[in-house]
Amino acid sequence: MANIQDLPKYHHHLITEMITMMSESEKNNLEQELSALDLEEIKALYEEVYVNRHVAAPAGEVTDVAAEVKRDMSDARIQELEQLGLEAIQAGRFAALLMAGGQGTRLAHKGPKGTFSFDGISLFQMQADQLLRLNEQLNVTVPWYVMTSDINHHETIEFFSRHDYFGYPDSAVTFFKQPNIVALSPAGELLLNAGSTLLTAPNGNGGVFEAMAATGIYNRMNKQGVTHVYLNNIDNVLVKVLDPVLCGLAVESNADVTTKTIAPLEAESVGRVIMVDDKKRVMEYTELPEGMENTFKNANIGIHIFRLDFLQEASQKELPYHLAIKNLAQLDEDFEVVKKETLKFEKFYFDIFQYAQSFCTLQVERHSEFSPLKNKEGRDSIETARQALLDNGIL
Ligand code: UTP
């Protein structure tokens, strides 16, 4: 599809207007980008995810996930798991995987979210410090994989370099990029970004598994002797990176997926970890069956351990796209940069659970383990995150 005139009408309205005002080189770039797209596929995605979207009730029996609750565990049990976890980490069986490819539109911090700092300590450094302490304690070097995206890859690496990798051995840190996918106007049109190229956005944190395959990370982990991958977000300021207790549970249970949860607040709009028949699933609060909103006692906080062999196989399989509507900067018809509500297509990492056979869950205390930095103000904000860091003696 090399010629702009050949675009299905559906998609090209805005761009055909704008292209008449572009320089030759801008036009050529754009045509090249367009020729790499499968527009029919994008059209189908738009129709499925946006035009005909509906929330289907889960087919199957929905029950709460069985979880070990840390508060109810004996000290001996906790120590047993911790010991098991530490031994496995020391034996090099764990890799840490940080998902930091998001756009952080709600926080609107200039730069990757991990560069956001509290009293001069960035979120990246907070996670690096924890891994460094483990490395020292166990005399190992945990491999640390950091997923970025087109929008923040270079800035992330530059930030690590400028801070001397926070003291982490740089050979043990691997950055890899997740894929981007086009973003569309609500009318289904392709859009342009400030550089007059197609507006694209990271394809959601579920892009992590295909990106690992594409960049040879599974093979690399296998060579490193890794058997388990510990995944977490960038924005939970209280995250325990490579928590030995959770690691111990993953080793003991040998489950494909081991998850850390917290008890949700009433009507809290966080995903619930549930079972649909014999599969673990994360369901948005709004998707829960009517009348059962407060039945489920485990909220997803984005901390999971996967067996590497499970991930490697499951990464070959498809994950669905979901709709996200975000305020993204783009060009309007007058070539002015404006921020508008835009349709983003996102994969979610937890959709990989459907391919797993065995699951295990640990519920922990919110006040010491979960405080996400999502917004500038209000709920899950700079202020609440700072307070959580202070309460836990981290600041
Ligand atoms: P969020 O769902 O909070 O998205 O990400 P976000 O893009 O960071 O922020 P908003 O919604 O625009 O304000 C949860 C975790 O998933 C990662 C984020 O970096 C964060 O650690 N993520 C999200 C990715 O790695 N890639 C993505 O495409 C989206």
Tab-separated table of C-alpha atoms in Angstrom, residues 1-8 12 15-16 19 27 30-31 34:
chain	number	residue	atom	x	y	z
A	1	MET	CA	0.000	0.000	0.000
A	2	ALA	CA	2.530	2.545	-1.129
A	3	ASN	CA	0.199	5.224	-2.320
A	4	ILE	CA	-1.745	7.430	0.017
A	5	GLN	CA	-4.615	7.586	-2.467
A	6	ASP	CA	-5.048	3.835	-2.166
A	7	LEU	CA	-5.855	3.984	1.518
A	8	PRO	CA	-9.329	2.817	2.408
A	12	HIS	CA	-7.264	8.391	5.443
A	15	ILE	CA	-4.057	12.432	6.464
A	16	THR	CA	-5.072	13.045	2.834
A	19	ILE	CA	-0.473	15.423	3.024
A	27	LYS	CA	5.412	12.617	2.188
A	30	LEU	CA	4.771	8.767	5.561
A	31	GLU	CA	4.164	6.635	2.500
A	34	LEU	CA	1.916	3.384	5.531
